[in-house]
């Protein structure tokens, strides 16, 4: 059946009005883009029809209805492809890249941006500015994926282009990106050099404030605290002119930490308290937690131990609130995804049932009208039977997909819950309370030096736990640093009757090598609690980290304790048997980390014996290297 002809001039006018209101009145834009789409349905496949469909996709993008936006842009893409409109395909893929980026699907966003570049590069220098800006977008996406080396390749490609050198705005933007990216790669001299180059040409106040923040952070990491302080003050001046409240107090928060490093404790405390009022008012829990930790450190340095302890307890409360909110958000997100998927499946099934009902009506009507025409009856019956069979199969496929989705959502929920358990295990309340009791004993005995030393190490360890619990992965040197802090505190609790040694070979001692956060510590804790705690003297523990293969880190934890069998017998005699929750949670976490992975984390536990006598326990961890 041919399409009904429409007034092409009227059609174009509706489209122009819709485009005029893209950034204006949303309701008017909605009305005209919907009318534009409705009129296009009367047309055969053409550029105008594809434009109307894409315009509806742009409306849904602007109103953040991303699934609907993706649907209409994909529909427009098919029409452009059907009529071989390469430019239409290009601009639609650009729209899809923006949608995927907003949804956090960086892989598909990059794929579509690369398709845009492939087309633009065929058009010569006139499209060069668009090519450069798209490459910069791709670099930004790789940065969001933490692949900073690939991001740098795109950024440097833009930076080295002769056209960039002639465009001060583009040159400044790419220098700022390179500054940020090199800082994340810990190549601080390069980060600072690109930042200073941008500073000489950047005029936009908000971009300049962001640049000053990046330079201040780079100088801070480079231990050039005075230069860092100067750039934070420059940033603060611009934020105040822009009346950017969040930016002002975030900068003050950063200045407070810098002043803490400079041992300007009174000024640091002033900035922390000033920014904290704003963060509490706006429920910025992460920054509140960091402020309390900073204030705790300040009061430790000023020997106000009770105040330091109060601030630290406040940080723990905020951390617990964060964990609770994150868990609730994860559950809510899963529920929303499940309900959305369920609604979509029910809608699809209802539509199919409607189609079947329509076909049934058509069948009855055709049977009544064409009862005398046997050949036509057989043909219609065959078609209806085939349609019903196809609809039935489609319904079966929908049911299977729904079941698979439910399984996947259940697995994702289990994964989140297991991660939270492992995190709670890392913040072992018994260890925290034992440490706090020891600090209290030192204070009561007026041993201020020991109390300060112990509390400082304890604060460092807990702060590291809190920091790295959010990252998921940690470098080998950082993991070793945390282990040593933990063992120093345990040695104090063992009243120095503990000899330990942590060794790491040169190949493994690299910031670039990443392993799952707090993977080794539960096994060290197990060796202390179940192997060495029951010995009276000669307690020895060794932790060795090697890189035997290119992609493997091996960690060996060995103690000369009483052995697993004897420890188990002792625990069974106790009325309240202690269960190693940390190790159990770590085991569950390992199962989830290994799920669907080609290279898995391996754990081997060996009982060391001399004859029939147990001489200790050895744990061997084989950990695939993660490049982050």
Steps between C-alpha positions, in 0.01 A plus 500: 500500500649841403542779752251789508650818355548794736576872452884502492518874578284458810707197602825701476352792696399267785856361506654850507278607789591184694874568451460863608366388838772239574657722766187694583155402618501124561123463470491680165797296378324180607182594313666593169758218498217251562295656217810498275541126572129429445503668156813305399310171537302593187822520296717234335860460620681828432739750655204705627344198672830405664548862617158495669574174681843625612345825624279297735813321622661840571191603701533189720876562536442858617240382753731219622268217385798308369340164411237673285770723350706193402194331345416791269862572402552134406176514301621814317838334439332210316314741271818699422681173423213377280520815282887507507511842670855498645473843661175400672667182627790711633292752698275223636800299621623817670160528676520133603853551637370783722214277622731205578739734682213631715400139579859416602540255209843630398583210264201568271555876531860462377392266219250757368745791535756303297236449229447879496875560456522245215240700304632848585858414397377430147381861469841668526614801704157666514392235753834502687369699804220243545752215472721657768212565742372142450848358570510707817161350599637147441805581714269618776302175484817290527590714801162420656581132443833552688693413181716812523771379259252461213337831600843667469545366145183682391579817697856522361368438146278809542776702670756433224264597218595829330138619505492472882796739527296766318192462725578632849173371648558145368868511599412605855235227532734225380780623731261485796403143404867401472574660837223298667592178318874517572419569866298176513795319337717652777722671242485823695766705316312454170168574669638827640661598165171462309312675779733802486467511119120512537525769767671736253209489251185403696257790554173326594450543879347159574757315287775704666372402846502131401852541360623659826349208691688249280829691535457529877433127526804416281730723707357342817576147376848623401556619860525866385255615765556876478430507124199278556371741767543799266293334223227393742470867608475606132229241447313615812501863376335401169248266667394789728456732201290234326299447824562127460412381853595135454824601327586750778463252785661214309804725443503593869488129583804439274685797654433356847672172408791691347542712816494176699801380296667838566428454875300823508254331734293801612438623143431145383244454779334831404460391134377151596235639735395766248455250215347237728202725583415520129550125440279407798228737378509342151552141624837454320583187701833411334644845561358507856678171571829637360463822703454304823811295423696818431379659824596181685854522356526866600401428860744208518776741393379752761487218762124550553447123507141497629391747231691299238321184608159673487564620143618154400185340645292753303681394180412135575131593544499684167673203334231265634232735362673501161514121494133477588402751231717329238346164580146643489577680172636178347186310604275781373684510166457124462132524585451781246684302231294192579168688495596681178597176332186330631278781371666492160456121474135522606444771241662288226289197596182711506581636154558148369171382655325791331658402170382140548146621583502718189614207289227281650235757403645523154493121473129476592407778259696342217347160570148648480568700183708243312340171610433408133859559395688198633843603378475842662374342824800265515740790433347726767490215754865421434602862547302530824645174633852619422436836666363335815795259511744791462319701771514199734873461442549872559309474830724207604811702416368796701439271801853354478653848471306615805627202703858568392461866597372400844801271548738775394342753737518249786870441427569875491324545835700211651820659367419837663406335831822296501709811437333673795567196723866500400522871574345453844748219565788735414370743765503223764329649807703277736825637361374861524379458860822321605703785351286766669529318835879493465500875426280555807748303717790714380306819574402377850864408571599850377714346224421782259781426256392136456135604477580757232715255304240220523208730415688647204570157352147387577354811330721446191392136471128571541516794259668275243233232553225757449669642189583174325167333585343731238753429223473122452868469402828601665867512396754255650701774685177637654387150607844434659488836680160414652620151601802647681279750686264219599787276621659787698172547688461124556858483628414761764195292597721188521726704738785477245504116522463479123767495227379570149660564163342643184708462183421604143716444192583785259286362218187508717571835668320722250215751527375378160423151631151480649334223702156484671487723810581342842540150351809400703414650842228246604748212454762684709235564766407129495865401552523729806167404661499126439867413466719730708262628769504162676884496525676653798825600330707470178211630289617547141312614191628565148321655201679473164380649171648393165431532129581148369320558166421805287132508594508341848580631849570231761467570873620246761387542863682264738482471880654268759176471695330197648340392170140482382408170669610606848342847456171338398509274807560802730212695343263204539570490875396863541142567601468791256682385192640782285414471133744654251247726332774695316639186337150368413403833341831505309435146371155607372654811347765285324226284346331812360827654381580174318152473346524480118870597512750312284783558748388435857644582843641177652533422872697204641529435878774257614553350849871509589621199700816350636420134533157485664546835675339812349751780444275762347288590196580631152250683276584549130299759304535514120347831387455602132629855444235764428615802299295799611 
